[in-house]
Coordinates of C-alpha atoms in Angstrom, one line a residue:
X133 CA 0.0 0.0 0.0
X134 CA 1.3 3.4 -1.0
X135 CA 0.4 6.9 0.4
X136 CA 0.2 10.2 -1.5
X137 CA 3.5 11.3 -0.1
X138 CA 5.5 8.2 -0.9
X139 CA 7.9 8.5 -3.7
X140 CA 7.4 5.7 -6.3
X141 CA 10.5 4.5 -7.7
X142 CA 10.7 2.6 -11.1
X143 CA 11.3 -0.7 -9.2
X144 CA 8.3 -0.1 -6.9
X145 CA 6.1 0.8 -9.9
X146 CA 6.9 -2.4 -11.7
X147 CA 6.3 -4.5 -8.5
X148 CA 2.8 -2.9 -8.2
X149 CA 2.3 -3.2 -11.9
X150 CA 2.8 -6.9 -11.6
X151 CA 0.4 -7.2 -8.7
X152 CA -2.1 -5.2 -10.6
X153 CA -1.8 -7.6 -13.6
X154 CA -2.4 -10.6 -11.2
X155 CA -5.6 -9.0 -10.0
X156 CA -6.7 -8.1 -13.5
X157 CA -5.9 -11.7 -14.6
X158 CA -8.3 -13.2 -11.7
X159 CA -11.2 -11.0 -12.3
X160 CA -11.1 -11.4 -16.1
X161 CA -11.2 -15.1 -15.8
X162 CA -14.5 -14.7 -14.0
X163 CA -15.6 -11.8 -16.3
X164 CA -15.2 -13.9 -19.5
X165 CA -17.8 -16.4 -18.3
X166 CA -20.1 -13.6 -17.8
X167 CA -19.4 -12.1 -21.3
X168 CA -20.1 -15.4 -23.0
X169 CA -23.7 -15.8 -21.9
X170 CA -25.1 -12.9 -24.1
X171 CA -23.1 -13.9 -27.1
X172 CA -24.1 -17.6 -27.0
X173 CA -27.9 -17.5 -26.3
X174 CA -29.2 -13.9 -26.3
X175 CA -30.3 -14.0 -30.0
X176 CA -31.9 -17.4 -29.4
X177 CA -33.8 -16.1 -26.3
X178 CA -35.0 -13.2 -28.4
X179 CA -36.1 -15.4 -31.2
X180 CA -38.1 -17.6 -29.0
X181 CA -39.8 -14.8 -26.9
X182 CA -40.3 -12.4 -29.9
X183 CA -41.1 -15.1 -32.6
X184 CA -39.0 -13.1 -35.3
X185 CA -35.7 -13.7 -36.7
X186 CA -35.4 -10.2 -37.9
X187 CA -35.6 -9.0 -34.3
X188 CA -33.1 -11.6 -32.9
X189 CA -30.3 -9.0 -33.0
X190 CA -31.9 -7.0 -30.5
X191 CA -30.4 -8.6 -27.4
X192 CA -26.9 -7.7 -28.9
X193 CA -28.1 -4.2 -29.5
X194 CA -29.5 -3.8 -26.1
X195 CA -26.6 -5.1 -24.0
X196 CA -24.3 -3.2 -26.3
X197 CA -26.1 0.2 -25.8
X198 CA -25.9 -0.7 -22.1
X199 CA -22.3 -1.1 -22.5
X200 CA -22.1 2.2 -24.2
X201 CA -23.7 4.1 -21.3
X202 CA -21.4 2.1 -18.8
X203 CA -18.2 2.9 -20.8
X204 CA -19.1 6.7 -20.7
X205 CA -19.7 6.4 -16.9
X206 CA -16.5 4.2 -16.3
X207 CA -14.3 6.7 -18.0
X208 CA -15.6 9.5 -15.9
X209 CA -15.7 7.7 -12.6
X210 CA -12.2 6.3 -13.2
X211 CA -10.8 9.9 -13.9
X212 CA -12.1 11.0 -10.4
X213 CA -12.2 7.8 -8.3
X214 CA -9.8 5.2 -10.0
X215 CA -10.2 2.1 -11.7
X216 CA -11.0 0.0 -8.6
X217 CA -14.4 1.4 -7.8
X218 CA -15.4 2.0 -11.4
X219 CA -14.6 -1.5 -12.6
X220 CA -15.9 -3.1 -9.4
X221 CA -19.4 -1.6 -9.5
X222 CA -19.5 -2.1 -13.3
X223 CA -19.2 -5.8 -13.0
X224 CA -21.8 -5.8 -10.0
X225 CA -24.1 -4.0 -12.4
X226 CA -23.5 -6.6 -15.0
X227 CA -24.3 -9.5 -12.6
X228 CA -27.6 -7.9 -11.5
X229 CA -28.5 -7.6 -15.2
X230 CA -27.8 -11.3 -15.7
X231 CA -30.2 -12.2 -12.9
X232 CA -32.8 -9.9 -14.4
X233 CA -32.5 -11.9 -17.7
X234 CA -33.2 -15.2 -15.8
X235 CA -36.2 -13.7 -14.2
X236 CA -37.5 -12.2 -17.4
X237 CA -37.3 -15.6 -19.3
X238 CA -38.9 -17.4 -16.4
X239 CA -41.8 -14.8 -16.2
X240 CA -42.0 -14.5 -20.0
X241 CA -41.7 -10.7 -19.6
X242 CA -40.4 -9.0 -22.7
X243 CA -40.1 -5.5 -21.1
X244 CA -38.1 -7.0 -18.2
X245 CA -35.9 -8.9 -20.7
X246 CA -35.1 -5.7 -22.7
X247 CA -34.2 -3.7 -19.4
X248 CA -32.2 -6.6 -18.0
X249 CA -30.3 -7.0 -21.1
X250 CA -29.4 -3.3 -21.2
X251 CA -28.1 -3.5 -17.5
X252 CA -26.2 -6.8 -18.3
X253 CA -24.3 -4.7 -20.9
X254 CA -22.4 -3.1 -17.9
X255 CA -20.6 -6.2 -17.6
X256 CA -19.4 -6.3 -21.2
X257 CA -18.2 -2.6 -21.1
X258 CA -16.3 -3.4 -17.7
X259 CA -14.8 -6.5 -19.1
X260 CA -13.6 -4.5 -22.1
X261 CA -12.4 -1.5 -20.0
X262 CA -10.3 -3.8 -17.5
X263 CA -7.8 -4.1 -20.2
X264 CA -6.8 -0.5 -19.6
X265 CA -6.0 -1.1 -16.0
X266 CA -3.2 -3.3 -17.1
X267 CA -1.6 -0.3 -19.0
X268 CA -1.6 2.3 -16.2
X269 CA 1.7 1.3 -14.8
X270 CA 3.4 -0.4 -17.8
X271 CA 6.5 1.0 -19.5
X272 CA 5.9 2.7 -22.8
X273 CA 7.4 -0.3 -24.9
X274 CA 5.2 -2.8 -23.1
X275 CA 1.8 -1.4 -23.4
X276 CA 0.8 -3.9 -26.0
X277 CA 2.0 -6.7 -23.9
X278 CA 0.2 -5.3 -20.8
X279 CA -3.1 -5.1 -22.9
X280 CA -2.8 -8.7 -23.9
X281 CA -2.2 -9.8 -20.4
X282 CA -5.4 -8.4 -19.3
X283 CA -7.2 -9.9 -22.3
X284 CA -5.9 -13.4 -22.4
X285 CA -7.1 -14.2 -19.0
X286 CA -10.7 -13.7 -20.3
X287 CA -10.2 -16.8 -22.3
X288 CA -10.7 -19.0 -19.4
X289 CA -14.2 -18.1 -18.7
X290 CA -15.0 -17.1 -22.1
X291 CA -14.3 -20.5 -23.7
X292 CA -16.0 -22.3 -20.8
X293 CA -19.1 -20.4 -20.8
X294 CA -20.4 -21.5 -24.4
X295 CA -19.4 -25.0 -23.7
X296 CA -21.5 -25.0 -20.6
X297 CA -24.8 -24.2 -22.5
X298 CA -26.2 -27.7 -22.2
X299 CA -25.0 -28.4 -18.7
X300 CA -26.3 -24.9 -17.5
X301 CA -29.5 -25.5 -19.4
X302 CA -30.2 -28.8 -17.5
X303 CA -29.4 -27.0 -14.3
X304 CA -31.7 -24.3 -15.2
X305 CA -34.5 -26.8 -16.0
X306 CA -34.0 -28.5 -12.7
X307 CA -34.6 -25.1 -11.1
X308 CA -37.7 -24.4 -12.9
X309 CA -36.0 -21.8 -15.3
X310 CA -36.1 -22.1 -19.2
X311 CA -32.9 -23.9 -20.4
X312 CA -31.7 -21.0 -22.5
X313 CA -31.5 -18.9 -19.4
X314 CA -29.0 -21.3 -18.0
X315 CA -25.9 -19.4 -19.2
X316 CA -27.1 -16.3 -17.5
X317 CA -27.1 -18.0 -14.2
X318 CA -23.5 -18.5 -14.7
X319 CA -23.0 -14.9 -15.9
X320 CA -24.6 -13.6 -12.8
X321 CA -22.2 -15.5 -10.4
X322 CA -19.2 -14.7 -12.8
X323 CA -19.7 -11.1 -13.0
X324 CA -20.5 -10.6 -9.2
X325 CA -17.2 -12.4 -8.4
X326 CA -15.2 -10.4 -10.7
X327 CA -16.5 -7.3 -9.1
X328 CA -15.7 -8.4 -5.6
X329 CA -12.2 -9.4 -6.7
X330 CA -11.5 -5.9 -8.1
X331 CA -13.1 -4.0 -5.2
X332 CA -11.1 -6.1 -2.6
X333 CA -7.7 -6.7 -4.3
X334 CA -7.1 -3.8 -6.8
X335 CA -4.9 -1.7 -4.3
X336 CA -3.3 0.7 -4.8
X337 CA -5.4 1.8 -7.5
X338 CA -3.3 1.7 -10.6
X339 CA -4.8 4.7 -12.4
X340 CA -4.6 6.9 -9.2
X341 CA -1.2 5.8 -8.7
X342 CA 0.0 6.7 -12.3
X343 CA -1.4 10.2 -11.7
X344 CA 0.8 10.4 -8.6
X345 CA 3.7 9.3 -10.6
X346 CA 2.9 11.9 -13.2
X347 CA 2.8 14.7 -10.6
X348 CA 5.9 13.3 -9.1
X349 CA 7.8 13.5 -12.5
X350 CA 6.1 16.6 -13.9
X351 CA 8.9 16.9 -16.4
X352 CA 8.8 13.3 -17.6
X353 CA 9.3 12.1 -21.1
X354 CA 5.8 10.8 -21.3
X355 CA 4.1 14.1 -20.5
X356 CA 6.4 16.2 -22.7
X357 CA 6.2 13.8 -25.7
X358 CA 2.4 13.9 -25.5
X359 CA 2.2 17.7 -25.2
X360 CA 4.9 18.2 -28.0
X361 CA 3.1 16.3 -30.8
X362 CA -0.5 17.2 -30.2
X363 CA -1.8 17.1 -33.8
X364 CA -0.1 13.7 -34.6
X365 CA -1.4 12.3 -31.1
X366 CA -5.0 13.2 -32.2
X367 CA -4.5 11.4 -35.6
X368 CA -3.1 8.3 -33.8
X369 CA -6.1 8.2 -31.4
X370 CA -8.6 8.7 -34.4
X371 CA -6.9 5.7 -36.2
X372 CA -6.9 3.7 -33.1
X373 CA -10.6 4.4 -32.6
X374 CA -11.5 3.6 -36.1
X375 CA -9.8 0.3 -35.8
X376 CA -11.5 -0.7 -32.7
X377 CA -15.0 0.3 -34.1
X378 CA -14.7 -1.3 -37.4
X379 CA -13.4 -4.5 -35.9
X380 CA -16.3 -4.5 -33.5
X381 CA -18.9 -3.9 -36.3
X382 CA -17.7 -6.7 -38.4
X383 CA -17.3 -9.2 -35.5
X384 CA -20.7 -8.4 -33.8
X385 CA -22.7 -8.5 -37.1
X386 CA -21.3 -11.8 -38.2
X387 CA -21.2 -13.5 -34.8
X388 CA -24.7 -12.5 -33.7
X389 CA -26.5 -14.2 -36.6
X390 CA -24.2 -17.3 -36.5
X391 CA -26.4 -19.2 -33.9
X392 CA -29.6 -18.3 -35.8
X393 CA -28.0 -19.4 -39.0
X394 CA -26.8 -22.7 -37.5
X395 CA -30.2 -23.5 -35.8
X396 CA -32.1 -22.7 -38.9
X397 CA -30.1 -25.6 -40.6
X398 CA -30.8 -28.1 -37.8
X399 CA -27.5 -27.6 -36.0
X400 CA -27.7 -28.6 -32.2
X401 CA -27.3 -26.2 -29.2
X402 CA -24.1 -28.2 -28.5
X403 CA -22.7 -27.5 -32.0
X404 CA -23.7 -23.8 -31.5
X405 CA -21.9 -23.7 -28.2
X406 CA -18.8 -25.3 -29.7
X407 CA -18.6 -22.9 -32.6
X408 CA -19.2 -19.8 -30.4
X409 CA -16.8 -21.1 -27.7
X410 CA -14.1 -21.6 -30.2
X411 CA -14.9 -18.1 -31.6
X412 CA -14.7 -16.4 -28.1
X413 CA -11.5 -18.4 -27.3
X414 CA -10.0 -17.0 -30.7
X415 CA -11.1 -13.4 -29.6
X416 CA -9.1 -13.6 -26.4
X417 CA -6.4 -16.4 -26.4
X418 CA -4.3 -14.9 -29.3
X419 CA -3.5 -12.2 -26.9
X420 CA -0.6 -14.3 -25.7
X421 CA 1.0 -13.6 -28.9
X422 CA -0.7 -10.4 -30.2
X423 CA 0.4 -8.0 -27.5
X424 CA 4.0 -8.8 -28.0
X425 CA 3.6 -8.8 -31.8
X426 CA 2.2 -5.2 -31.4
X427 CA 5.2 -4.1 -29.3
X428 CA 7.5 -5.7 -31.8
X429 CA 6.2 -4.8 -35.3
X430 CA 4.0 -1.9 -34.3
X431 CA 0.2 -1.4 -34.1
X432 CA -0.3 -0.4 -37.7
X433 CA 0.9 -3.6 -39.2
X434 CA -0.9 -5.6 -36.7
X435 CA -4.1 -3.7 -37.4
X436 CA -3.6 -4.5 -41.2
X437 CA -3.4 -8.0 -40.6
X438 CA -6.6 -7.9 -38.6
X439 CA -8.5 -6.4 -41.4
X440 CA -7.3 -9.0 -43.9
X441 CA -8.1 -11.8 -41.4
X442 CA -11.6 -10.5 -40.9
X443 CA -12.2 -10.5 -44.7
X444 CA -11.1 -14.0 -45.0
X445 CA -13.6 -14.8 -42.2
X446 CA -16.5 -13.3 -43.9
X447 CA -15.6 -15.0 -47.3
X448 CA -15.4 -18.4 -45.5
X449 CA -18.5 -18.0 -43.6
X450 CA -20.4 -16.9 -46.6
X451 CA -19.3 -19.8 -48.9
X452 CA -19.2 -22.6 -46.4
X453 CA -22.2 -25.1 -46.8
X454 CA -24.7 -24.2 -44.0
X455 CA -24.6 -27.8 -42.5
X456 CA -20.7 -27.7 -42.6
X457 CA -19.7 -27.6 -38.9
X458 CA -15.9 -27.4 -39.8
X459 CA -16.4 -24.3 -42.0
X460 CA -18.3 -22.5 -39.4
X461 CA -15.6 -23.3 -36.8
X462 CA -12.9 -21.9 -39.1
X463 CA -14.8 -19.0 -40.2
X464 CA -15.7 -18.0 -36.5
X465 CA -12.2 -18.6 -35.3
X466 CA -10.7 -16.3 -37.9
X467 CA -13.5 -13.8 -36.9
X468 CA -12.3 -13.9 -33.2
X469 CA -8.6 -13.7 -34.2
X470 CA -9.2 -10.5 -36.6
X471 CA -11.0 -8.8 -33.8
X472 CA -8.3 -9.6 -31.4
X473 CA -5.6 -8.0 -33.6
X474 CA -7.9 -5.0 -34.2
X475 CA -8.7 -4.6 -30.4
X476 CA -5.1 -4.9 -29.1
X477 CA -3.5 -2.8 -32.0
X478 CA -6.4 0.0 -31.7
X479 CA -6.1 0.0 -27.9
X480 CA -2.4 0.4 -28.1
X481 CA -2.8 3.3 -30.4
X482 CA -5.2 5.0 -28.0
X483 CA -3.1 4.6 -25.1
X484 CA -0.1 5.9 -26.8
X485 CA -1.9 8.9 -28.4
X486 CA -3.6 10.1 -25.3
X487 CA -2.2 12.3 -22.5
X488 CA -2.1 10.6 -19.1
X489 CA -4.0 13.4 -17.4
X490 CA -7.0 13.0 -19.6
X491 CA -6.5 9.3 -20.7
X492 CA -9.4 7.6 -18.7
X493 CA -12.0 10.1 -20.1
X494 CA -10.8 9.6 -23.6
X495 CA -10.7 5.7 -23.3
X496 CA -14.3 5.8 -21.9
X497 CA -15.5 8.0 -24.8
X498 CA -14.0 5.9 -27.5
X499 CA -15.4 2.8 -25.9
X500 CA -18.9 4.5 -26.1
X501 CA -18.8 4.8 -29.8
X502 CA -17.2 1.2 -29.9
X503 CA -20.3 0.0 -28.2
X504 CA -22.8 2.0 -30.1
X505 CA -21.6 1.0 -33.6
X506 CA -21.7 -2.5 -32.1
X507 CA -25.3 -2.2 -31.2
X508 CA -26.0 -0.8 -34.5
X509 CA -24.3 -3.8 -36.1
X510 CA -26.4 -6.2 -33.9
X511 CA -29.6 -4.7 -35.1
X512 CA -28.7 -4.4 -38.7
X513 CA -27.4 -8.0 -38.8
X514 CA -30.7 -9.3 -38.1
X515 CA -32.5 -7.1 -40.8
X516 CA -29.7 -7.8 -43.4
X517 CA -29.9 -11.7 -42.8
X518 CA -33.7 -11.8 -42.8
X519 CA -33.7 -9.8 -46.1
X520 CA -30.7 -11.1 -47.9
X521 CA -29.3 -14.1 -46.0
X522 CA -26.3 -15.0 -44.0
X523 CA -23.9 -15.1 -46.8
X524 CA -24.6 -11.6 -48.0
X525 CA -24.2 -10.4 -44.2
X526 CA -20.8 -12.2 -43.9
X527 CA -19.4 -10.8 -47.2
X528 CA -20.4 -7.2 -46.5
X529 CA -18.8 -7.6 -43.1
X530 CA -15.6 -8.7 -44.7
X531 CA -15.4 -6.0 -47.2
X532 CA -16.1 -3.5 -44.5
X533 CA -13.0 -4.7 -42.6
X534 CA -10.8 -3.5 -45.4
X535 CA -11.5 0.2 -44.4
X536 CA -9.1 -0.3 -41.6
X537 CA -6.1 -0.4 -44.0
X538 CA -6.4 3.1 -45.7
X539 CA -7.4 4.6 -42.3
X540 CA -4.0 3.6 -41.0
X541 CA -2.4 6.0 -43.5
X542 CA -3.6 8.9 -41.5
X543 CA -0.8 8.3 -39.0
X544 CA 2.6 9.9 -39.9
X545 CA 4.6 7.6 -37.5
X546 CA 6.8 4.8 -38.4
X547 CA 5.3 1.4 -37.7
X548 CA 7.9 0.6 -35.0
X549 CA 6.6 0.7 -31.6
X550 CA 9.1 3.2 -30.5
X551 CA 7.4 5.7 -32.5
X552 CA 4.5 5.5 -30.1
X553 CA 6.3 5.9 -26.8
X554 CA 4.7 8.8 -25.2

């Protein structure tokens, strides 16, 4: 525990940074399980309760809109009170939302379902924003690695969650709850545990401590670099935000409709769980490598690779036979990988392009747009699929991913990570 008057040496900073990453890893392991519930069965619940394929993208849109509001609030609260309180209460809200979804499906209440999904989105935003906690005390040339450490731990719960669809469905049925609500029982427990871990263990608060270090070293390289290249920093942040948003639009659009597409062609819930589980694992597990890749070759090259992989995913999903489980697995795994590359590289650009004293607010604001565009993608995906089919949806998503590549030309910096050390 440090005090406001204590001098933070580089050695002590790295010691606290390592402890912070440990806490983040533990919380994200739980958070990943909560995140997977809405992805796996949200669209199926909506289809059953609303009786419409065109409206089956609503759950994704609702919890993404809830995530957008939460992202805004998290950024503001973090700037004032630190990451511990912001993230802890964000996960708690997500857990309460998951409980609401279970009640809504049990009671057959559509208004309650919509409201609960909106609140459940708080967990999605918190899970995403926790990645920034790993960067607060990281060295400039280790920002990508720090982001990846926070993200990869999500894999544990995120992969387990979808593959527990059938066991959790049986548990739900034994409790008198509809089978599809089972994953939300898991989400409630997982999100609440993640919040408790952060509230109790994330001490000292990494964001508040980074502000103390900034004040202690008021003439530091980080501050002077950030203020000395204002115009270029804004471009870096813009490109980072575009990379995040486009990757999210493509991923959400294709992913949301995949369970509906599979069920329409008589694939089992177990098959859906397998595909989504491998997809979610591909979203997070590659962080073992992608963070270091960003630090090594630079975020621009990594983002370009992400755009190309998202294109490949869309084409494979579009042209694979509907009853070909292998094709769906490959397409959705590539979809997860492309999203991961976009998220890690985009986040790294945002971290390097923002001033430390306003970083949390900017991060929260960017994640708002990230979630809003994701919500729009969730809604439009159902409409497009209903009107033109899953193949057209997948192709459109893949082509859209290519926008990332020319957007990267807006930055004047070299691809070397050292260029972003501010």
